[in-house]
Short mmCIF file of C-alpha atoms in Angstrom, two decimals:
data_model
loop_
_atom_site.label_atom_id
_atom_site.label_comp_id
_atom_site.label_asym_id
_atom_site.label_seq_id
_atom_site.Cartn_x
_atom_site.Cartn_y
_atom_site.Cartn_z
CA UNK A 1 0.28 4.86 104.06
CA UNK A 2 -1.80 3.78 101.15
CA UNK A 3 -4.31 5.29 98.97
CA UNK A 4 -7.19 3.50 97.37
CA UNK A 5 -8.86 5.16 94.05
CA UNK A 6 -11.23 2.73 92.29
CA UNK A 7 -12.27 5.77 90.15
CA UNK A 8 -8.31 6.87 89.11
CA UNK A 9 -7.23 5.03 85.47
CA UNK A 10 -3.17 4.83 84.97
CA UNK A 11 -3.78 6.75 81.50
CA UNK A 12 -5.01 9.56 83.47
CA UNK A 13 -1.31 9.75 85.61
CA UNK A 14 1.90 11.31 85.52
CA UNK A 15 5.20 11.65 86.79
CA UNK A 16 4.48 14.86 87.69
CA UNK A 17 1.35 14.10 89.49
CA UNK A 18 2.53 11.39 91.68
CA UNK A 19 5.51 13.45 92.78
CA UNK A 20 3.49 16.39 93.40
CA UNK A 21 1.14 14.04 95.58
CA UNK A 22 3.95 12.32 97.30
CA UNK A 23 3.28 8.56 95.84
CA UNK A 24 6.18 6.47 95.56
CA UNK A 25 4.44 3.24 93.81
CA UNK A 26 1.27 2.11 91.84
CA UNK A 27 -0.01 -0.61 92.12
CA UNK A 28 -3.08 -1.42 89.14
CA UNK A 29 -5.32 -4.06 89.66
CA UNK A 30 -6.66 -5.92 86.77
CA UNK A 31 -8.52 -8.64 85.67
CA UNK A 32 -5.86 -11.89 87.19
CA UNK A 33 -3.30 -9.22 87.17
CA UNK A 34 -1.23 -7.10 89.65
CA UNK A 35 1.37 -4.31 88.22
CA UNK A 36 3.12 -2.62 90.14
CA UNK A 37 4.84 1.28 88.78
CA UNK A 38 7.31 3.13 90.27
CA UNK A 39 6.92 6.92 90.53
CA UNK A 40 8.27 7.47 86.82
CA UNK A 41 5.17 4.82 86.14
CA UNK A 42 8.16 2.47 85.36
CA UNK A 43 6.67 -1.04 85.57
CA UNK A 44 8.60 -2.81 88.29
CA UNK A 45 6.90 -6.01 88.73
CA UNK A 46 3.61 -7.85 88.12
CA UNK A 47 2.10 -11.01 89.32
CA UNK A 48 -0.61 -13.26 87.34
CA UNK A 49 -1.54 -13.58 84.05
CA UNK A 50 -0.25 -11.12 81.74
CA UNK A 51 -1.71 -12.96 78.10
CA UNK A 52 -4.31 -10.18 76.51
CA UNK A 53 -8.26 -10.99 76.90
CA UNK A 54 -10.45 -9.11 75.27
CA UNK A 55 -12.94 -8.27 78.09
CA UNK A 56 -10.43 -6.70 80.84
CA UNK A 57 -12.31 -4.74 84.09
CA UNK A 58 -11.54 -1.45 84.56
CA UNK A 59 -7.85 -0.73 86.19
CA UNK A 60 -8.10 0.23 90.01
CA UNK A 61 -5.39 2.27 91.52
CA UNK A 62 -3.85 1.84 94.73
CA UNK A 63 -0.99 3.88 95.42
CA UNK A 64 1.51 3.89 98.85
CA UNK A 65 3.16 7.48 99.48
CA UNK A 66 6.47 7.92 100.59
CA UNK A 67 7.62 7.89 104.36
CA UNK A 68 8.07 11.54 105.09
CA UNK A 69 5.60 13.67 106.25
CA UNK A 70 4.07 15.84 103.68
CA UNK A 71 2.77 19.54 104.18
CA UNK A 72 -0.84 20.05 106.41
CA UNK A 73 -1.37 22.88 104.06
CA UNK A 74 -4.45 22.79 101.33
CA UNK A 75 -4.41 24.51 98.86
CA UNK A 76 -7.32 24.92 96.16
CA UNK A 77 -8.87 26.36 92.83
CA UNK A 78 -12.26 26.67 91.42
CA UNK A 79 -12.05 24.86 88.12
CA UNK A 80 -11.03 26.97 85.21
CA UNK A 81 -13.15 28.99 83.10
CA UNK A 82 -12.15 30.33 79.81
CA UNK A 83 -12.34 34.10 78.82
CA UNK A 84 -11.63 34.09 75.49
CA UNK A 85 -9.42 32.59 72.51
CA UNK A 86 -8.01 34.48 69.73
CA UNK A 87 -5.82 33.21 66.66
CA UNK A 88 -2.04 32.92 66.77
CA UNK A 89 0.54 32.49 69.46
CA UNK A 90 1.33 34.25 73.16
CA UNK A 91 4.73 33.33 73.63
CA UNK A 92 4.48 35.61 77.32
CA UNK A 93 2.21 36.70 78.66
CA UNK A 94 2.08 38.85 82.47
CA UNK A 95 -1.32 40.40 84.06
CA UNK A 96 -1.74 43.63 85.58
CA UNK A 97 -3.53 47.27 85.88
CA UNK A 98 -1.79 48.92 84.00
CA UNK A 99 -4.62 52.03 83.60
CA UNK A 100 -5.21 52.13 87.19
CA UNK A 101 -9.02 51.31 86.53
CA UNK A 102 -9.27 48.56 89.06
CA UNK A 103 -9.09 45.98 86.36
CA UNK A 104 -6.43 43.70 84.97
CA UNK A 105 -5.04 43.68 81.61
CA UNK A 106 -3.00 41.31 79.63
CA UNK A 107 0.50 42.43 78.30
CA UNK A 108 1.90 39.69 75.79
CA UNK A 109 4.03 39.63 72.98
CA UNK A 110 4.21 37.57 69.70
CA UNK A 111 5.41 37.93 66.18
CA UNK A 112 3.71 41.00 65.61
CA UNK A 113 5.18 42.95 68.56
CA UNK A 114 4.22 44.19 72.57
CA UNK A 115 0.60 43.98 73.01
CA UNK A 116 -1.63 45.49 75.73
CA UNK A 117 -5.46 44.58 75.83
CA UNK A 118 -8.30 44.36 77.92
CA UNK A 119 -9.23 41.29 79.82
CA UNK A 120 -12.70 41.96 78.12
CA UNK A 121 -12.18 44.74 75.75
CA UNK A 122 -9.69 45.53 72.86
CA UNK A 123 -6.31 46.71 72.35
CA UNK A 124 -4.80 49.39 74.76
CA UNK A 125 -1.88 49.48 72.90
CA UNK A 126 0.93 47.85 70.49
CA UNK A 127 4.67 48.62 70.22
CA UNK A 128 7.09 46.82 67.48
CA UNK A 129 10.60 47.35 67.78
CA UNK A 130 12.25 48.87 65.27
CA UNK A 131 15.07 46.40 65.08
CA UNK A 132 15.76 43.26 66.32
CA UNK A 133 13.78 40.31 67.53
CA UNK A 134 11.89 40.37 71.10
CA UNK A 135 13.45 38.04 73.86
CA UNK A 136 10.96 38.56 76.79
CA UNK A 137 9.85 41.62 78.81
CA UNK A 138 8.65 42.52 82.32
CA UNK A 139 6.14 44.27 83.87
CA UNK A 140 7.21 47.41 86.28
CA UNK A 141 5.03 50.00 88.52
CA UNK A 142 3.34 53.09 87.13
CA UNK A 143 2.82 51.82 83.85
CA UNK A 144 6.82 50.95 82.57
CA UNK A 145 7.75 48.44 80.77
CA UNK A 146 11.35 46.42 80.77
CA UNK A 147 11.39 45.22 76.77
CA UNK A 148 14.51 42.77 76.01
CA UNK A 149 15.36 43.06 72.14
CA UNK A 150 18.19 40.71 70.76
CA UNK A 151 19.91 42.09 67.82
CA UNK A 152 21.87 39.20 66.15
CA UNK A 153 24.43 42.49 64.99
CA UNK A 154 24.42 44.49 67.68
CA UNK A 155 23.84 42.08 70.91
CA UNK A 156 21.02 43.45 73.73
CA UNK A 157 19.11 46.29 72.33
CA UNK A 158 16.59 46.53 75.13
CA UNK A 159 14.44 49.54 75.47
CA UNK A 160 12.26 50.93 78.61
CA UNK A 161 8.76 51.57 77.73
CA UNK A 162 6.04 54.18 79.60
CA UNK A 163 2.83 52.99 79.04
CA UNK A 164 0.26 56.45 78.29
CA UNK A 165 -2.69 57.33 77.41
CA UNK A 166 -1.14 57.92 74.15
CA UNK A 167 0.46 54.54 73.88
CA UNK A 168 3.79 52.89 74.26
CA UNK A 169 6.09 54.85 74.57
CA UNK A 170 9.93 53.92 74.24
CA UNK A 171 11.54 56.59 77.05
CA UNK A 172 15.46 54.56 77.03
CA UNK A 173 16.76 52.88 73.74
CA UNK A 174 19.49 50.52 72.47
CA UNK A 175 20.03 49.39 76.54
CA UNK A 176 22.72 46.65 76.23
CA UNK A 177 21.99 44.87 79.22
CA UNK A 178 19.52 42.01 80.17
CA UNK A 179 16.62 43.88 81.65
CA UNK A 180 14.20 42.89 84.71
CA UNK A 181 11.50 44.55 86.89
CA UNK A 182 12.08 42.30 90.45
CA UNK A 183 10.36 42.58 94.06
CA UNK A 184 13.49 43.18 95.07
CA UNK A 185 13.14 43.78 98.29
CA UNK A 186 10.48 40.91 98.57
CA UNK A 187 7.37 43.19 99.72
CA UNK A 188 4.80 42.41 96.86
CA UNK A 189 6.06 45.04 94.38
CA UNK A 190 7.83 44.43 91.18
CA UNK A 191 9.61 48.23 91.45
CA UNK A 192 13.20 47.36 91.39
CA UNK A 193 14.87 47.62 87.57
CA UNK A 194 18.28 45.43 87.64
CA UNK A 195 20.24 45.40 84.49
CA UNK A 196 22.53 41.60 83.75
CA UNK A 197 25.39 42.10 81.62
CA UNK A 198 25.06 40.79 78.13
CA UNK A 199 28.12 38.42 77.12
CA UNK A 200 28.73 38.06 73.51
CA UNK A 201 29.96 34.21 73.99
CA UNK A 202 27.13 32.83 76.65
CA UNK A 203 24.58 35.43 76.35
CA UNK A 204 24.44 36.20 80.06
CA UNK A 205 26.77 37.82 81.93
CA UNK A 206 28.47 37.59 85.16
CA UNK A 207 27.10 40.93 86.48
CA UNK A 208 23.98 42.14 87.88
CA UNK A 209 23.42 45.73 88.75
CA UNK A 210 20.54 48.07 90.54
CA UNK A 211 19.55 50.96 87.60
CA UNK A 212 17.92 53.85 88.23
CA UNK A 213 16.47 55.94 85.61
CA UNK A 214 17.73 60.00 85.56
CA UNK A 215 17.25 62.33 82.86
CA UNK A 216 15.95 59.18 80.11
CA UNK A 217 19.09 57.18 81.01
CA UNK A 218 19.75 54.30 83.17
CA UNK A 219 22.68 55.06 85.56
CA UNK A 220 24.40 52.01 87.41
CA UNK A 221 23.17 51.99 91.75
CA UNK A 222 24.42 49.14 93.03
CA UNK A 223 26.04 45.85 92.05
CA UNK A 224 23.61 42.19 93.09
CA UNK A 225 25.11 39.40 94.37
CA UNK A 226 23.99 36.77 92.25
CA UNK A 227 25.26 33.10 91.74
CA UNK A 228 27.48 32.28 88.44
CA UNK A 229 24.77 30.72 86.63
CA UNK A 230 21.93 33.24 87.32
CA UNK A 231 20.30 34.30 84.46
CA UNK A 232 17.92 37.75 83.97
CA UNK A 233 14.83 36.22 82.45
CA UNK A 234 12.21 34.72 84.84
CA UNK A 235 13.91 35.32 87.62
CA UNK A 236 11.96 36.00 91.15
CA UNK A 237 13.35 37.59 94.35
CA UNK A 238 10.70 36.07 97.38
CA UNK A 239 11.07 35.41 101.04
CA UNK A 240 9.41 32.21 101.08
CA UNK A 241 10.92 31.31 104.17
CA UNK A 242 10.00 34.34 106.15
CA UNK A 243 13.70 35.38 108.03
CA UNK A 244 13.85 38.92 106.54
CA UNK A 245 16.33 37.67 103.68
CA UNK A 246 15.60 37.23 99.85
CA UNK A 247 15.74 33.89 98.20
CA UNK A 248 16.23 34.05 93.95
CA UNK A 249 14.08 31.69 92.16
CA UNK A 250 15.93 31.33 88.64
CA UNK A 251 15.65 28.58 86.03
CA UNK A 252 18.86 25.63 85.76
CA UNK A 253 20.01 25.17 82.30
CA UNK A 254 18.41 21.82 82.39
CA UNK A 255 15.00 23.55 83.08
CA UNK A 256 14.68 22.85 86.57
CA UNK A 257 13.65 25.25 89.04
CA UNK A 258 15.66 26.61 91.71
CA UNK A 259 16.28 28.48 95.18
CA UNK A 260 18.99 30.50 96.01
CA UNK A 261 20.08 31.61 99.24
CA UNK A 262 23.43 33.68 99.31
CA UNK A 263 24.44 32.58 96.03
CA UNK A 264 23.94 28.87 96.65
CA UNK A 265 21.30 26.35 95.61
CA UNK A 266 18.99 25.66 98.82
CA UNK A 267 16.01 23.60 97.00
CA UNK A 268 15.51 22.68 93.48
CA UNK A 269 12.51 21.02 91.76
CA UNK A 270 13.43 17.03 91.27
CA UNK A 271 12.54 17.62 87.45
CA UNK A 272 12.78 19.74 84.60
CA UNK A 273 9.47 22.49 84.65
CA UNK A 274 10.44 24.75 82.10
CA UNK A 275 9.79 24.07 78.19
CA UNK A 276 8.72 26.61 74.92
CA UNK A 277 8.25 26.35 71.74
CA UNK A 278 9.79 30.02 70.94
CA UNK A 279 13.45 30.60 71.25
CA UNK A 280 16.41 32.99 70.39
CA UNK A 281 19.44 31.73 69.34
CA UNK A 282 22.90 33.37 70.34
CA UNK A 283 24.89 32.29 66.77
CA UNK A 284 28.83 33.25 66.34
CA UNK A 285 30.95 31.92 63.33
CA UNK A 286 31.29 32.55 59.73
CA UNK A 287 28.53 31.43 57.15
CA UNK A 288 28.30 27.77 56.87
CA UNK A 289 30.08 27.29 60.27
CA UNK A 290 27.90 28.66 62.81
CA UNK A 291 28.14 27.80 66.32
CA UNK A 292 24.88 27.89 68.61
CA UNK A 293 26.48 29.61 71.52
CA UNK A 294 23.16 29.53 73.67
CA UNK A 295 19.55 29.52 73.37
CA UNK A 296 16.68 31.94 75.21
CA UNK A 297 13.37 31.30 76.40
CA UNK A 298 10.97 33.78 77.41
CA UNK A 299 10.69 31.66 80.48
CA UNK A 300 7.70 32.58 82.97
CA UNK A 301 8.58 34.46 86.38
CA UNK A 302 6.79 32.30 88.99
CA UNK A 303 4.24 34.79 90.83
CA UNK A 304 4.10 35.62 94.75
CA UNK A 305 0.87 35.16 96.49
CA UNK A 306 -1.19 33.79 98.81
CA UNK A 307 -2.94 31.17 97.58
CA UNK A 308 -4.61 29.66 100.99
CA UNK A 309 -4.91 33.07 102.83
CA UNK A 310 -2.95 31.70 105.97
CA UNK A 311 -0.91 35.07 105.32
CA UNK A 312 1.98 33.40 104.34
CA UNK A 313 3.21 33.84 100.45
CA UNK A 314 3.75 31.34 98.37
CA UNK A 315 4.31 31.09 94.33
CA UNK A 316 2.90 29.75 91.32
CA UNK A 317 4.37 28.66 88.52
CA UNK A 318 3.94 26.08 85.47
CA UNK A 319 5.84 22.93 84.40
CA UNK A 320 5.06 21.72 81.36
CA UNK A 321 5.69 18.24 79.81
CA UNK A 322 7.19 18.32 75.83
CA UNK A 323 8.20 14.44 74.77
CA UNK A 324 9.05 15.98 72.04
CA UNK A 325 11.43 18.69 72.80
CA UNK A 326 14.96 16.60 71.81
CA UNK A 327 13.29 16.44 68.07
CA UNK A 328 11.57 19.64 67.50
CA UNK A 329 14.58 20.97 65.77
CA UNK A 330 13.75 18.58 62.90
CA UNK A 331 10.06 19.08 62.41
CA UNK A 332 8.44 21.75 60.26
CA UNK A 333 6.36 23.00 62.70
CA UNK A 334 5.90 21.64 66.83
CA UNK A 335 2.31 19.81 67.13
CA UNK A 336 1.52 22.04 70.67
CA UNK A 337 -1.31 19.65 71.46
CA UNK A 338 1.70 17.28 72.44
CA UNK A 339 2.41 19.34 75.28
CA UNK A 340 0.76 19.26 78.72
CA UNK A 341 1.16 22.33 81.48
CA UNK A 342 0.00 22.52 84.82
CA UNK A 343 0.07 24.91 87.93
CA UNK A 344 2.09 24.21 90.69
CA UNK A 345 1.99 26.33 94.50
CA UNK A 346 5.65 26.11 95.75
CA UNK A 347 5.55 27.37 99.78
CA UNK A 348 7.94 26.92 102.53
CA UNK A 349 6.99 25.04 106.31
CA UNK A 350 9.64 23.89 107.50
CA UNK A 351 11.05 22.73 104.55
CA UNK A 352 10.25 24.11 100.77
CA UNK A 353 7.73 21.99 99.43
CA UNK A 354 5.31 22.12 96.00
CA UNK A 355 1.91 20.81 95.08
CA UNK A 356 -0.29 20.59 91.94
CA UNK A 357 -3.20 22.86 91.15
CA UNK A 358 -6.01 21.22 89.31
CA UNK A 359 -5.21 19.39 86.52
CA UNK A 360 -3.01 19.01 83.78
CA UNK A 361 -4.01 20.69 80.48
CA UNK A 362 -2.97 20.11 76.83
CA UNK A 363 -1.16 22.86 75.28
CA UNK A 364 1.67 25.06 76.33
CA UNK A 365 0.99 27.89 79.60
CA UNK A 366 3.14 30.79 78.93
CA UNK A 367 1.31 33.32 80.89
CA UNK A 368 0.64 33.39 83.98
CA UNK A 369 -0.65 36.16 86.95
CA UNK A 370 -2.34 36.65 90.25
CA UNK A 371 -5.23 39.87 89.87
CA UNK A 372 -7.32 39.95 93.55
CA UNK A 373 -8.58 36.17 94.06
CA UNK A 374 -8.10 35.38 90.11
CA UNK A 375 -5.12 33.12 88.73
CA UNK A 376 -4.54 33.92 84.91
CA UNK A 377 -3.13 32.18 82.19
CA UNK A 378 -2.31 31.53 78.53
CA UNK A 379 -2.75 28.25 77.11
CA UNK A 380 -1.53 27.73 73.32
CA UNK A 381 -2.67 24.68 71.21
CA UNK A 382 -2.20 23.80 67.26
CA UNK A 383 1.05 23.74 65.10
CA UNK A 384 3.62 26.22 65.41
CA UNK A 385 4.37 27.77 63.29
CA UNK A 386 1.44 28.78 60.99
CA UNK A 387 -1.71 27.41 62.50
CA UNK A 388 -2.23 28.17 66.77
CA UNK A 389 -4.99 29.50 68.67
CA UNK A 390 -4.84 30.97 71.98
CA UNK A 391 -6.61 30.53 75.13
CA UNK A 392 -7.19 32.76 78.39
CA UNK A 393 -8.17 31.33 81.65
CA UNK A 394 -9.26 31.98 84.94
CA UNK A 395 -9.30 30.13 88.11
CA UNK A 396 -10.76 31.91 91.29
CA UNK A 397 -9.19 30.45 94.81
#
């Protein structure tokens, strides 16, 4: 099959895109000129006169998809509107009612600390650890709060936090395991706490347990069967596929996204989705030999819902382009506006399958949440560190 787009310019494509929108080739039409792209907008092949001329028509796009049949489902967004922008950084961000007033708030953390604030209002509340630097957290029911603090001295110190009228409140302390409110039983409830062990070499651990809170401690319920390289931080339990058995959606070490079944790898996204500009590094060795042992993103859990009301769930989540993510080690601060992030719908029919949601924007998304018909999201632009501005968005489907 092939497309025709006289309106579509090459500058305005991507990888991304054209795998998202099943294209295998692109061929641009120009003045004398035929190129022809392959779907990493490789150029393949070209016929005519390639010598520069200073009047060239406008590039038309004709692209050919590939042979298998993609998904009948269509899904779509209202364009996004902005809520607000505020100075600094969100390096996660998650949306819920968390006051039970039929409104959602933002929870995020930064620099500064845990944050809670109104969508359109002020601060709820704010919580800074006492020691040790913030990894990533996760919202639970009834107003707690699963807070994962790295202590470069003393390993995990995560804490459980009960959100009051009073404030944050930290109810379990100095918690050396890799915390994580999950839907575990894939209904549409975040209520489960598991608890990954934290390994002093790799940073995560090889075991996963069920915890249950008694008496202000966490007391071990169950062991999860989870694959070797699952990892406690934006991890997803879902049942995509609809047979009455969880899949895990969990991040590769390359950044790609992937589904589990039974421990194994069932589907995985064809590219890396996954980048940040914050990170915690796991150090060992003496003074002037240290050894990066691992490094930690506060990597965002994709979010269950359903996006084209056929009453089958989907989830959302965000890849994000960073050229230059091999380099930012060596610059003094990471120009954000080189980034680009976009929402993606992955679903199951048949097969798994994934789609784009509007466009691409420029900046890093590193929040992101489902509240009634309303998709929500953090976008971050400037130079990190020192000079960033963040922006909230919402897109009604």
């Amino acid at each position: 099959m092939i497309i025709f787009d006289p309106n579509l310019k090459l500058k305005d494509l991507t990888p991304q895109y054209l795998l998202s929108q099943q294209y295998d080739m692109v061929f641009v039409i120009e003045e004398d000129v035929i190129k022809i792209f392959d779907h990493n907008l490789n150029l393949i092949r070209y016929y005519g006169n390639l010598s520069y001329k200073k009047s060239i028509k406008p590039s038309t796009i004709i692209s050919t998809t590939k042979v298998y049949q993609p998904s009948n489902n269509i899904f779509s967004i209202n364009p996004p509107t902005i809520l607000g922008k505020m100075k600094g950084e969100v390096f996660q961000a998650e949306f819920t009612d968390i006051d039970n007033d039929n409104n959602p708030e933002m929870i995020y953390f930064n620099s500064q600390g845990l944050f809670i604030v109104k969508i359109k209002g002020g601060i709820l509340a704010q919580y800074t650890p006492k020691a040790g630097k913030i990894v990533n957290f996760s919202v639970g029911p009834s107003g707690w709060i699963a807070l994962n603090i790295f202590d470069e001295n003393a390993g995990m110190r995560s804490e459980i936090l009960r959100y009051t009228k009073e404030g944050l409140v930290p109810v379990v302390t100095n918690i050396n395991l890799i915390l994580n409110f999950v839907d575990y039983t894939a209904q549409g409830i975040k209520d489960t706490l598991i608890g990954q062990t934290f390994d002093p070499e790799k940073f995560f651990g090889d075991k996963v347990y069920i915890l249950k809170r008694e008496n202000n401690q966490l007391i071990y319920v169950a062991q999860v069967k989870v694959s070797p390289d699952y990892k406690n931080i934006g991890s997803a339990f879902v049942d995509l596929d609809r047979d009455g058995n969880s899949e895990i959606i969990n991040y590769l070490s390359d950044g790609r996204l992937a589904i589990y079944k039974n421990s194994n790898i069932i589907w995985a996204s064809p590219y890396p989705v996954t980048k940040h500009f914050y990170e915690v590094k796991l150090i060992k060795g003496k003074k002037g030999q240290e050894i990066v042992k691992q490094i930690i993103y506060p990597w965002i859990t994709p979010v269950l819902t359903d996006i084209n009301k056929d009453k089958k769930k989907e989830i959302l989540f965000v890849s994000t382009n960073f050229p230059l993510e091999t380099v930012k080690g060596d610059l003094k601060y990471i120009p954000l506006n080189s980034a680009t992030s976009q929402i993606f719908v992955l679903g199951f029919e048949k097969t798994y399958f994934f789609k784009s949601l509007g466009a691409s924007q420029t900046g890093f998304i590193t929040g992101l949440g489902v509240f009634d018909n309303g998709i929500y999201y953090t976008l971050i632009k400037g130079k990190y560190p020192g000079d960033t501005e963040s922006e909230l968005y919402l897109s009604i489907f």
